[in-house]
Coordinates of C-alpha atoms in Angstrom, one line a residue:
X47 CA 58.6 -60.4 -65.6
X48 CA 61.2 -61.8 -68.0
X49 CA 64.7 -60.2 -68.8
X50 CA 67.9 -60.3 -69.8
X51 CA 70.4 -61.8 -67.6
X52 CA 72.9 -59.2 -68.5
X53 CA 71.9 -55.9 -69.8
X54 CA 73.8 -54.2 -72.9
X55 CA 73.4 -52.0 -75.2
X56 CA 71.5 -52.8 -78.4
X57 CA 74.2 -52.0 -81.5
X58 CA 77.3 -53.7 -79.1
X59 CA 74.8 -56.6 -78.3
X60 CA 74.2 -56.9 -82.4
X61 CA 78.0 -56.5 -82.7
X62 CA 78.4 -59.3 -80.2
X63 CA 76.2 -61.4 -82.2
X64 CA 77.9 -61.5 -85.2
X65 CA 81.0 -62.3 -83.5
X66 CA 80.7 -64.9 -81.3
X67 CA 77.9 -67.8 -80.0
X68 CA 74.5 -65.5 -79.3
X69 CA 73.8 -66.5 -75.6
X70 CA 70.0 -65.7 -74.3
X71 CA 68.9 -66.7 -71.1
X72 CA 65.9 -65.6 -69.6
X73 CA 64.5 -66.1 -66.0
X74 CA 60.6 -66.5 -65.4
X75 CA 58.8 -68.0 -62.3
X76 CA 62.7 -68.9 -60.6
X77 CA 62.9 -71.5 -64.1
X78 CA 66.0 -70.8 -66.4
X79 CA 65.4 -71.1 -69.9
X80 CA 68.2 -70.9 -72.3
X81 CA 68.7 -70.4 -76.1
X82 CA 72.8 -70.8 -77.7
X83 CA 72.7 -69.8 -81.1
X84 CA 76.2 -70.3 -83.3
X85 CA 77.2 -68.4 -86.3
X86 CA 79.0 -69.7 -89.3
X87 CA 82.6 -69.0 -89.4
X88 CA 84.0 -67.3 -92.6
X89 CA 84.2 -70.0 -95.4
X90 CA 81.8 -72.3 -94.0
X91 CA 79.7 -74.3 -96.4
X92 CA 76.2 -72.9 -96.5
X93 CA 72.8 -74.0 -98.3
X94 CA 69.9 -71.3 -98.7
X95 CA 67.3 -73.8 -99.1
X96 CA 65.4 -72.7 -96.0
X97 CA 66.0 -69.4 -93.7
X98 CA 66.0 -70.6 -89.9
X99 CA 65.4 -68.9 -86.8
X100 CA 64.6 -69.4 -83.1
X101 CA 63.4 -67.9 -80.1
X102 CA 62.4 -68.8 -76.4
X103 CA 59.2 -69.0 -76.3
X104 CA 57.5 -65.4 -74.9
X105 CA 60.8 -63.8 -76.2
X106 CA 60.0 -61.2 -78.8
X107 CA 63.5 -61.3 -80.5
X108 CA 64.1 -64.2 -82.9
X109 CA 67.8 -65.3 -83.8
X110 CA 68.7 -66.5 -87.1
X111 CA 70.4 -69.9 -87.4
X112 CA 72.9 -70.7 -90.1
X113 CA 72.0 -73.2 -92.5
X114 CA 75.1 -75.8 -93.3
X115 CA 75.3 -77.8 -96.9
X116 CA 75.3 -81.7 -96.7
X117 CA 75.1 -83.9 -99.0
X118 CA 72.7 -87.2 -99.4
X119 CA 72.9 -90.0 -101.2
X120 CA 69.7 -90.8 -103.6
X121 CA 69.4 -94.2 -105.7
X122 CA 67.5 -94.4 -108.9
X123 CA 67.5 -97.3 -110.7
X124 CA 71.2 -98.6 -108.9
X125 CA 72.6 -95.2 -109.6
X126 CA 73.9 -93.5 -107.2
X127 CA 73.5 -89.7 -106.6
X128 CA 74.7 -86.9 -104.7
X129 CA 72.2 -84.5 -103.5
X130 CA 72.5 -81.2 -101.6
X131 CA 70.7 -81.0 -98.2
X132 CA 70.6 -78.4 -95.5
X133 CA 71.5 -78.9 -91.7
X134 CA 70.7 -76.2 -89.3
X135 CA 71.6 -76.9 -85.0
X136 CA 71.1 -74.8 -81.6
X137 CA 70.6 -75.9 -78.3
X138 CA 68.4 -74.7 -75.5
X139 CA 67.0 -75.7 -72.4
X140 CA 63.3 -74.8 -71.8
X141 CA 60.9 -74.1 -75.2
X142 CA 61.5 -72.7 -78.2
X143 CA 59.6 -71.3 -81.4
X144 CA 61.3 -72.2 -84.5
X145 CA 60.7 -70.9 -87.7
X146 CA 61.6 -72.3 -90.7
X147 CA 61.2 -70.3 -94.2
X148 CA 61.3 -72.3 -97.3
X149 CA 62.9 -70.3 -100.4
X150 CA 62.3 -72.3 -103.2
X151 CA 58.9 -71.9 -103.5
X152 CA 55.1 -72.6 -102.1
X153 CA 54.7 -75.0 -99.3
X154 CA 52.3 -77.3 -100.1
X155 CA 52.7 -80.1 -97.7
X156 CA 55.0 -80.4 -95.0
X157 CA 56.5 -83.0 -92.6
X158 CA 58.6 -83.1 -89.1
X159 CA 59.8 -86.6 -88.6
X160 CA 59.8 -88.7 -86.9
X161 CA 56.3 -88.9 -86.8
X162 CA 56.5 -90.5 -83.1
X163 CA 57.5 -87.0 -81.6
X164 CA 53.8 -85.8 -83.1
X165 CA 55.2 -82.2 -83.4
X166 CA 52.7 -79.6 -85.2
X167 CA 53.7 -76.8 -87.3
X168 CA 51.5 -73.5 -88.1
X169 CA 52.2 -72.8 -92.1
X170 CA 52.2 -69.2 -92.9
X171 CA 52.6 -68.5 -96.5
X172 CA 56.4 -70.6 -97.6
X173 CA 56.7 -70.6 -93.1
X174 CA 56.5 -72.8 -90.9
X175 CA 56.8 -72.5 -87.0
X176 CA 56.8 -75.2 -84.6
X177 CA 57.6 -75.4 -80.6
X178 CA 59.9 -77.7 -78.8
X179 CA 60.1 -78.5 -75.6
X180 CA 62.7 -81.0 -75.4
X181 CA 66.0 -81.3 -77.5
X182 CA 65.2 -83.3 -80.7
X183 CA 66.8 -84.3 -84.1
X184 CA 64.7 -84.1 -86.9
X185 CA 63.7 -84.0 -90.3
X186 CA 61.8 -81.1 -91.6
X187 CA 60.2 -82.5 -95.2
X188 CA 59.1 -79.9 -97.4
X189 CA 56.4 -81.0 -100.6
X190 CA 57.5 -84.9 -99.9
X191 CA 60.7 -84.0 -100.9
X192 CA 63.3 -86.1 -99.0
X193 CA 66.7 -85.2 -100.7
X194 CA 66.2 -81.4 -99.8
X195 CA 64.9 -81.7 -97.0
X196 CA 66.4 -79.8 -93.8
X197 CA 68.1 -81.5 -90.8
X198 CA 67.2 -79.7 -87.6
X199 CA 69.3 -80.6 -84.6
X200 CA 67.9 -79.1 -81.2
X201 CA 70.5 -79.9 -78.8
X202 CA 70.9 -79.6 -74.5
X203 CA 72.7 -76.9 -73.8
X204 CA 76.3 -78.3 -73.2
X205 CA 77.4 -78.6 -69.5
X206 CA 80.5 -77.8 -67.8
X207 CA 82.8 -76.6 -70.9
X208 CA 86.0 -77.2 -69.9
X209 CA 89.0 -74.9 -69.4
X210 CA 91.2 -73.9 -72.3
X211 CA 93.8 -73.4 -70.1
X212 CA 93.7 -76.9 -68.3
X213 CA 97.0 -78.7 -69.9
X214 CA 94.6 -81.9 -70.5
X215 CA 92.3 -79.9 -72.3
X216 CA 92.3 -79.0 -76.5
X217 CA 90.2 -76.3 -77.8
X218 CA 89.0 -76.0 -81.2
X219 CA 87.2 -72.2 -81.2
X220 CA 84.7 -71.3 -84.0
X221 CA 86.4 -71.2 -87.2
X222 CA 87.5 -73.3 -89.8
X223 CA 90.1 -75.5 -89.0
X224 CA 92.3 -77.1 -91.8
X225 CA 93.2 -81.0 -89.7
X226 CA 95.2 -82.2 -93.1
X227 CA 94.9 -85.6 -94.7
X228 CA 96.4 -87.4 -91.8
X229 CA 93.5 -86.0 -89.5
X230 CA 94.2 -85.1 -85.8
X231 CA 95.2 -87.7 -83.7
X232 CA 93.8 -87.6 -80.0
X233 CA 96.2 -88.4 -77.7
X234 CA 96.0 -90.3 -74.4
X235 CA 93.7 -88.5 -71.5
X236 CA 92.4 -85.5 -73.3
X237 CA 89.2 -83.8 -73.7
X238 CA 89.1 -82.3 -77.1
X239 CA 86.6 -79.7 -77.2
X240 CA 85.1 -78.2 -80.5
X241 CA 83.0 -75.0 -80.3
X242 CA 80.0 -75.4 -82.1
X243 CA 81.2 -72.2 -84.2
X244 CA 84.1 -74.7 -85.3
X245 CA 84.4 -76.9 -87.8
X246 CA 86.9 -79.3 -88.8
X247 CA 88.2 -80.3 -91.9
X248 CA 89.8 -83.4 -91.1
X249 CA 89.2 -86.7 -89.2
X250 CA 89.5 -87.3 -86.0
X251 CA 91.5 -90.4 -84.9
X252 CA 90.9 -91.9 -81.8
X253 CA 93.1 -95.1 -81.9
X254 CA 95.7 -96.9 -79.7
X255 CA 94.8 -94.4 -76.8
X256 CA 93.0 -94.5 -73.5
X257 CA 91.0 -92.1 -71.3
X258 CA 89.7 -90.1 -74.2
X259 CA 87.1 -87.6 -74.5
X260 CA 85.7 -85.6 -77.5
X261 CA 83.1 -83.2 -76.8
X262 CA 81.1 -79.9 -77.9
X263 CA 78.3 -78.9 -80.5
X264 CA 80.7 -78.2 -83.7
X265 CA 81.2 -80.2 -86.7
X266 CA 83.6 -82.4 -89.0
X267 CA 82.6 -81.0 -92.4
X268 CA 80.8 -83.0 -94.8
X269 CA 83.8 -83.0 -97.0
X270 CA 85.6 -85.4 -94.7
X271 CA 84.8 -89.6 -95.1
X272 CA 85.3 -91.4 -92.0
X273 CA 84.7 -88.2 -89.8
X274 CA 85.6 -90.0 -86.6
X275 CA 87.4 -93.3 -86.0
X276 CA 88.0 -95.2 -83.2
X277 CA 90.4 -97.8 -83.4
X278 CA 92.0 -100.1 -80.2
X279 CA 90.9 -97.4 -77.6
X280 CA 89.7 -97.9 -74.3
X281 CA 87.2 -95.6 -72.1
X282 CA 86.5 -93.0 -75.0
X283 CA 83.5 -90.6 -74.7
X284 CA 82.1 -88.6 -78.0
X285 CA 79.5 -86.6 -77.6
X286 CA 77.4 -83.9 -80.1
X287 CA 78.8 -83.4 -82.7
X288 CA 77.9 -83.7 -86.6
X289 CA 79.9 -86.4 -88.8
X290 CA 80.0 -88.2 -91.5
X291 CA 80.8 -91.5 -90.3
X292 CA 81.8 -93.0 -87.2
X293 CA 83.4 -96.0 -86.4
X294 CA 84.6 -98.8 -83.5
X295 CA 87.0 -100.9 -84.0
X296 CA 88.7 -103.8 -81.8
X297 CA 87.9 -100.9 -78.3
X298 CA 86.4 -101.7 -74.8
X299 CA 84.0 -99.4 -73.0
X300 CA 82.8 -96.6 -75.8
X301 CA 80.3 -94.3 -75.3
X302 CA 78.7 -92.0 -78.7
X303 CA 76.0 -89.7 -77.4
X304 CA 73.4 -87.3 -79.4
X305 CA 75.9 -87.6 -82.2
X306 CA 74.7 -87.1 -86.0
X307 CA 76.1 -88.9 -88.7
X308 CA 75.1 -88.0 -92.5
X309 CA 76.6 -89.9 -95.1
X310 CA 76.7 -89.4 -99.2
X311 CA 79.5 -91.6 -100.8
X312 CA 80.0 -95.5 -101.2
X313 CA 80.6 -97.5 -98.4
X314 CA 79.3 -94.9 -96.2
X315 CA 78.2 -97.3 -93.3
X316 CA 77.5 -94.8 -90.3
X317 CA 78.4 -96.2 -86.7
X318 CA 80.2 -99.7 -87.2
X319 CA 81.1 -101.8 -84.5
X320 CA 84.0 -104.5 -85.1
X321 CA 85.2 -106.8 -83.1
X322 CA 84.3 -103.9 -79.6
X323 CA 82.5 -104.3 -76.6
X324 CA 80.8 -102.1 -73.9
X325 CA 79.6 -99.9 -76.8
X326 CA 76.6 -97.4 -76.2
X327 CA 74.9 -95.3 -78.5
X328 CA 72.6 -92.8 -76.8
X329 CA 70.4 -90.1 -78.8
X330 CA 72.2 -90.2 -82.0
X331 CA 71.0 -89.8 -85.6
X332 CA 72.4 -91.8 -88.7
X333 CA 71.7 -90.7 -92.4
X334 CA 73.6 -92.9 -94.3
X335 CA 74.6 -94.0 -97.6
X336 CA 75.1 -97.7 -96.5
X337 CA 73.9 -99.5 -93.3
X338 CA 73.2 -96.9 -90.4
X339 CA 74.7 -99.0 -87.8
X340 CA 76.6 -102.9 -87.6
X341 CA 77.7 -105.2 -85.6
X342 CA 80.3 -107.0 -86.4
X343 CA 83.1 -109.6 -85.6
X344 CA 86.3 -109.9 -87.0
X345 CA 86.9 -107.3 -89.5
X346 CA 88.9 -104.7 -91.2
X347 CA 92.3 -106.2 -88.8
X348 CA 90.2 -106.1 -85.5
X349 CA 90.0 -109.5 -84.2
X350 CA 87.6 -111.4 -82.1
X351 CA 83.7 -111.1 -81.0
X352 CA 81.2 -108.3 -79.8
X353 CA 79.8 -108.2 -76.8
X354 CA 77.3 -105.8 -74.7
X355 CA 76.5 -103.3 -77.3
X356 CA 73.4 -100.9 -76.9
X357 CA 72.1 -98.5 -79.2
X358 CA 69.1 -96.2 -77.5
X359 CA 66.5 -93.4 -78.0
X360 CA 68.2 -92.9 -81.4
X361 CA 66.9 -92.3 -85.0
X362 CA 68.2 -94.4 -88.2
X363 CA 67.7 -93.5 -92.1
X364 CA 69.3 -95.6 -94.6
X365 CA 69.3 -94.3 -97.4
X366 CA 70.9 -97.5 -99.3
X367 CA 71.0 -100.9 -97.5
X368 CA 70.2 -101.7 -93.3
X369 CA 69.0 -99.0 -90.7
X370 CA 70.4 -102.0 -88.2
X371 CA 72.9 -104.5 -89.1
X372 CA 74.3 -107.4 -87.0
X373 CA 76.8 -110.6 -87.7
X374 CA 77.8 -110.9 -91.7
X375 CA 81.5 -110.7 -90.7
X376 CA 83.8 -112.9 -88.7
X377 CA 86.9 -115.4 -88.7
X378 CA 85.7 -118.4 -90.5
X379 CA 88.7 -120.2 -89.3
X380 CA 88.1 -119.2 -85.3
X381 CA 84.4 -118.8 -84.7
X382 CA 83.5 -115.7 -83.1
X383 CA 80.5 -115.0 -80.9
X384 CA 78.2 -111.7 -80.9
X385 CA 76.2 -111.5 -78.3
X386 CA 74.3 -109.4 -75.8
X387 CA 73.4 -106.8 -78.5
X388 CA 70.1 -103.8 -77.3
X389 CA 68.4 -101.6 -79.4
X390 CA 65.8 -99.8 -77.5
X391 CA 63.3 -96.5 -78.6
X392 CA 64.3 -96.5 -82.1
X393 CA 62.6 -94.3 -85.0
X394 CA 63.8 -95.8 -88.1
X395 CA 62.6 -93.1 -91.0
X396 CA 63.5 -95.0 -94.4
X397 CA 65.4 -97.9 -95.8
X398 CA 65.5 -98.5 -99.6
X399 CA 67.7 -101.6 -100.8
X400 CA 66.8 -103.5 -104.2
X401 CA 69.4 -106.6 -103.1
X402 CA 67.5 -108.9 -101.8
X403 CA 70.6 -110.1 -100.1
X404 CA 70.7 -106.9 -98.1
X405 CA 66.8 -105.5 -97.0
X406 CA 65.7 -105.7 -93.7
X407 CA 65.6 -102.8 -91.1
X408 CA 66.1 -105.4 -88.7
X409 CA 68.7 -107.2 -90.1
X410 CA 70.2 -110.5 -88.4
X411 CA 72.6 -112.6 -91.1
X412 CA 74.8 -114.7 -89.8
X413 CA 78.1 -115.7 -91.2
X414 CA 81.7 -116.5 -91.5
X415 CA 80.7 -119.4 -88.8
X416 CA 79.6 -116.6 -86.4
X417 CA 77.4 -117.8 -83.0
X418 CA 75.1 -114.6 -82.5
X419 CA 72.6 -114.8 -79.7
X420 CA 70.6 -112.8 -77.3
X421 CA 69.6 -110.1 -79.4
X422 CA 66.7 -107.5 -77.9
X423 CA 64.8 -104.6 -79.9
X424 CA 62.2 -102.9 -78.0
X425 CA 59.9 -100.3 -78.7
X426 CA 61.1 -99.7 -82.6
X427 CA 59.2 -97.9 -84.5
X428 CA 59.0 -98.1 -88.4
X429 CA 58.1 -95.5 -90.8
X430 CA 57.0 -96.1 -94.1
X431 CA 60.3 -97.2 -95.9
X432 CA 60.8 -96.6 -99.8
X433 CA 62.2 -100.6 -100.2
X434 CA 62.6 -103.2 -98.4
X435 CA 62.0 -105.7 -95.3
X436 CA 61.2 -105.2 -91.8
X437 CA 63.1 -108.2 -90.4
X438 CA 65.5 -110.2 -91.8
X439 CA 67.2 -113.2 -90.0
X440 CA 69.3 -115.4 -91.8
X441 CA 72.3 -117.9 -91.7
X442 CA 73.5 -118.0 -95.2
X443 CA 76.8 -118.5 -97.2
X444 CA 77.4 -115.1 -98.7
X445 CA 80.6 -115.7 -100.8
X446 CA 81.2 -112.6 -101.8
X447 CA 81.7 -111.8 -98.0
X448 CA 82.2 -114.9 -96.2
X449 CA 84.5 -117.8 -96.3
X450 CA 81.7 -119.7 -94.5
X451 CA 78.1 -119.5 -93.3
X452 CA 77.1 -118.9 -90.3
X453 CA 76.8 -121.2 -87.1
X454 CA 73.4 -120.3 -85.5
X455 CA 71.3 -117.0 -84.4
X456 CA 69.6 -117.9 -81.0
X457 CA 67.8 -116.0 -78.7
X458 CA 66.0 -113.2 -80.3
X459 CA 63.3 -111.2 -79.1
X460 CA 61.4 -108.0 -80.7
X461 CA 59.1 -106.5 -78.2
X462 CA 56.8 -103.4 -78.9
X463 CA 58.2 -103.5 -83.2
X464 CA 55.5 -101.5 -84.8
X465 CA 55.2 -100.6 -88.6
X466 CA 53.0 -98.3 -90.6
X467 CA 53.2 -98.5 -94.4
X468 CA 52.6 -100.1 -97.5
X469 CA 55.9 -100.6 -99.1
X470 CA 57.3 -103.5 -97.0
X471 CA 58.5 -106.6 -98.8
X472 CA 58.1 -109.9 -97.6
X473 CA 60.5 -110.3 -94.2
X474 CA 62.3 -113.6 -94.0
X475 CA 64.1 -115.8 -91.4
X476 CA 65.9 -119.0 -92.6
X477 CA 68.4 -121.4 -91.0
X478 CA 71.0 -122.9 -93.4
X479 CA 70.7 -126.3 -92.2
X480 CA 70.0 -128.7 -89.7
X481 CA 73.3 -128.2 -87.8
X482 CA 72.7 -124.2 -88.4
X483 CA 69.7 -123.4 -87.3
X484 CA 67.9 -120.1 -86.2
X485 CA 66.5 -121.1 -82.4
X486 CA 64.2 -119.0 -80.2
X487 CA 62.6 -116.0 -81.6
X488 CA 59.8 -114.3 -79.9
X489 CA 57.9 -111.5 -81.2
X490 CA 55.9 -109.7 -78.8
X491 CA 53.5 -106.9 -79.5
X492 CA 54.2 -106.8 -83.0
X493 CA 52.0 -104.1 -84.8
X494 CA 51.7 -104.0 -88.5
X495 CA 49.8 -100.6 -89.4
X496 CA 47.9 -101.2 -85.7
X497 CA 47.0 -104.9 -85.9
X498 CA 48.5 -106.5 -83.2
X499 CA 50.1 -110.0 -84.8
X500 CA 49.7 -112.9 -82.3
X501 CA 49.4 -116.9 -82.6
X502 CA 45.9 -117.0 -80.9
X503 CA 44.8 -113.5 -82.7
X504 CA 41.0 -113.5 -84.1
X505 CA 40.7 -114.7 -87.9
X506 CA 43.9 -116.9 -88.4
X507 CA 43.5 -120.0 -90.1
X508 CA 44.6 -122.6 -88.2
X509 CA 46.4 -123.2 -91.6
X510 CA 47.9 -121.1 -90.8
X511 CA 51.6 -120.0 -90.1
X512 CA 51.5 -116.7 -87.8
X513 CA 54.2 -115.4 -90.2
X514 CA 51.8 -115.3 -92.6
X515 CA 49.2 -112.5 -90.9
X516 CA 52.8 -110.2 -90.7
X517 CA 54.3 -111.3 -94.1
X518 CA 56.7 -112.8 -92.3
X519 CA 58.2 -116.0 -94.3
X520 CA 59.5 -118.5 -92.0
X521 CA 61.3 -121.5 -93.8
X522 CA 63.3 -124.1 -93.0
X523 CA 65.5 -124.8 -90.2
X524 CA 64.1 -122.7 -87.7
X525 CA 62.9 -123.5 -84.4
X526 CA 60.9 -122.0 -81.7
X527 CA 58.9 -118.9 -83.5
X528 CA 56.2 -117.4 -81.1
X529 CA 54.3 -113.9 -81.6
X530 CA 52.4 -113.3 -78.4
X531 CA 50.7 -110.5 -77.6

């Protein structure tokens, strides 16, 4: 027999709701499962696109969710265009039914990305309801349509909240919170916590501190460029909340977890790394208007390489330019190296870019007389993209960036890439010359829409490049290209 934890009555338990976080928890066969629902303060931003609700699954009563505007970023014909979106978030711990209602008219076809997590839906009329049994971030695509589409962010339930009354401790409660055009600077051994009933209008600056952590399930409106930025900080911990952007800059030891980033203007890049090391990125989702994530040297006054940065279990849509991005930028005068660089159970959902210069969702380009080497992707796994590459390695002279190409890219392995489309241009990796070469790339497991590419596979011409079976160009200057099963 299920029940409530605590028993009240029904009108103060509606009058509760509309007040504060709704808080269900139910107990069945000793297992806890829990549902944390948070209303929109007064004045929040709102799109009513879609009509969201959830339950725990063999729980009658279904809670609505608030649905948050956001804006995208669509390109037609090298124009760019804003675009209002939805974003809807709750977290639980067990399984949930969600329902999602679509107000605009007849559901003809409908999606959940990415298509990895292999969720069904049952369509009811404009309905749809779905279960989860693990937290997710996705997309729910209604009629193909990708610009209005709603972003659904199923979260853990958040862990040890911390005391508002501990002096080390800052509280942001629901509501909307006006930071200012300076933003709100986080000072030395803090834990700054926002509510997921808050949000923020303001950035959040993380910068010449130590010791820092931000956490909870609320939000830096989408109003706010640069959400979060991280500048010269060491041991900083960010974790679950929506952005627009967040950056690294010239910091040591950084951790961003299950944090979503949704970009609309120019130049919105979303999770830079400059010149940073010991960087993770756990369970985090990028929508962005420029590359989803970099990795960069020198740049923007931080100074010197990257080293030991890892992005995992995350989810990357570029709406313009690279889902992944490593090496353009550097000091041309004083080499820099970036190396030791992870990506691991990726689901990249789109990339469009009609610069050549600039496609690849696995993009490698080396300049500014940057060394990069010992780069590994495994397990990535490509959707259909609207325009583009899949990989892209290069040393090149890009002068409109660069005072100098690049020195070498070494050591590169994709294991377990797969892709499944149509639209995918021809991928390229080039050296620049015989003292700048690309060494030592390894592609193993590669699947293009289920064919497994391999030097020995059945039906190559011995005429053959292996390259060619992927569409995979492989010019001159490189050395040591294998695909093995």
């Amino acid at each position: 027999m299920m029940k409530f934890k605590h028993r009240i009555s029904r009108s103060l338990f509606m009058l509760f709701c509309l007040l504060t976080n709704i808080t269900i928890t139910l107990s069945a066969n000793d297992k806890v499962k829990k549902l944390v629902v948070y209303p929109a303060p007064l004045g929040a931003l709102l799109n009513n696109d879609y009509t969201v609700s959830v339950r725990l699954l063999n729980n009658k009563k279904w809670q609505s969710v608030p649905t948050h505007l956001i804006k995208v970023d669509k390109l037609l014909e090298a124009k760019h265009t804003v675009e209002n979106s939805s974003m809807a978030y709750f977290d639980f711990e067990g399984e949930v039914e969600v329902s999602v209602t679509f107000n605009k008219g007849v559901i003809n076809q409908a999606k959940i990305r990415p298509l990895s997590y292999a969720i069904r839906s049952n369509m009811k009329g404009n309905t749809l309801i779905f279960r989860l049994d693990r937290p997710r971030n996705l997309s729910v695509e209604i009629n193909g349509d990708i610009f209005h589409n709603l972003l659904l962010f199923a979260n853990p339930i958040v862990k040890n909240i911390p005391n508002r009354n501990d002096p080390n401790v800052i509280f942001f409660d629901a509501g909307i919170h006006e930071i200012g055009k300076e933003g709100f600077r986080v000072p030395s051994n803090k834990t700054v916590y926002i509510d997921g009933g808050a949000i923020l209008r303001g950035q959040i600056r993380i910068e010449d501190v130590e010791n820092v952590r931000v956490i909870g399930r609320g939000m830096v409106e989408h109003t706010v460029k640069m959400g979060i930025h991280i500048a010269k900080a060491k041991n900083v911990y960010v974790e679950g909340i929506f952005t627009t952007q967040c950056a690294t800059g010239g910091s040591d030891n950084v951790t961003i977890r299950n944090v979503k980033s949704v970009s609309y203007y120019g130049w919105g890049d979303g999770m830079n790394v400059f010149a940073s090391n010991n960087v993770l990125f756990d369970g985090v989702f990028c929508r962005n208007s420029d590359d989803c994530t970099t990795v960069y040297a020198t740049r923007k006054g931080f100074e010197g390489g990257s080293k030991n940065v890892r992005m995992e279990n995350s989810t990357l849509w570029a709406d313009v330019a690279h889902p992944i991005f490593i090496g353009i930028h550097g000091n041309a005068e004083k080499p820099d190296v970036i190396e030791d660089i992870f990506y691991k159970n990726i689901d990249i959902l789109d990339h469009q870019e009609t610069q050549l210069d600039y496609q690849g969702c696995l993009a490698i380009n080396a300049g500014d007389n940057n060394l990069i080497r010992n780069i590994y992707f495994e397990n990535i796994r490509v959707e259909d993209f609207r325009q583009g590459q899949l990989v892209n390695l290069r040393i090149f002279f890009n002068e409109k960036y660069c005072k100098a190409p690049g020195l070498g890219i070494e050591n590169i392995v994709f294991k377990d890439l797969s892709y499944n489309g149509e639209n995918s241009e021809i991928s390229v990796i080039a050296g620049y010359n015989e003292e700048r070469k690309i060494k030592n790339v390894v592609f193993k497991n590669l699947r293009i829409n289920g064919k497994v590419i391999t030097d020995d596979m059945p039906n190559k011409p011995k005429w053959y490049k292996t390259g060619d079976m992927a569409r995979i160009f492989v010019g001159e200057h490189v050395e040591g290209v294998a695909f093995t099963p």
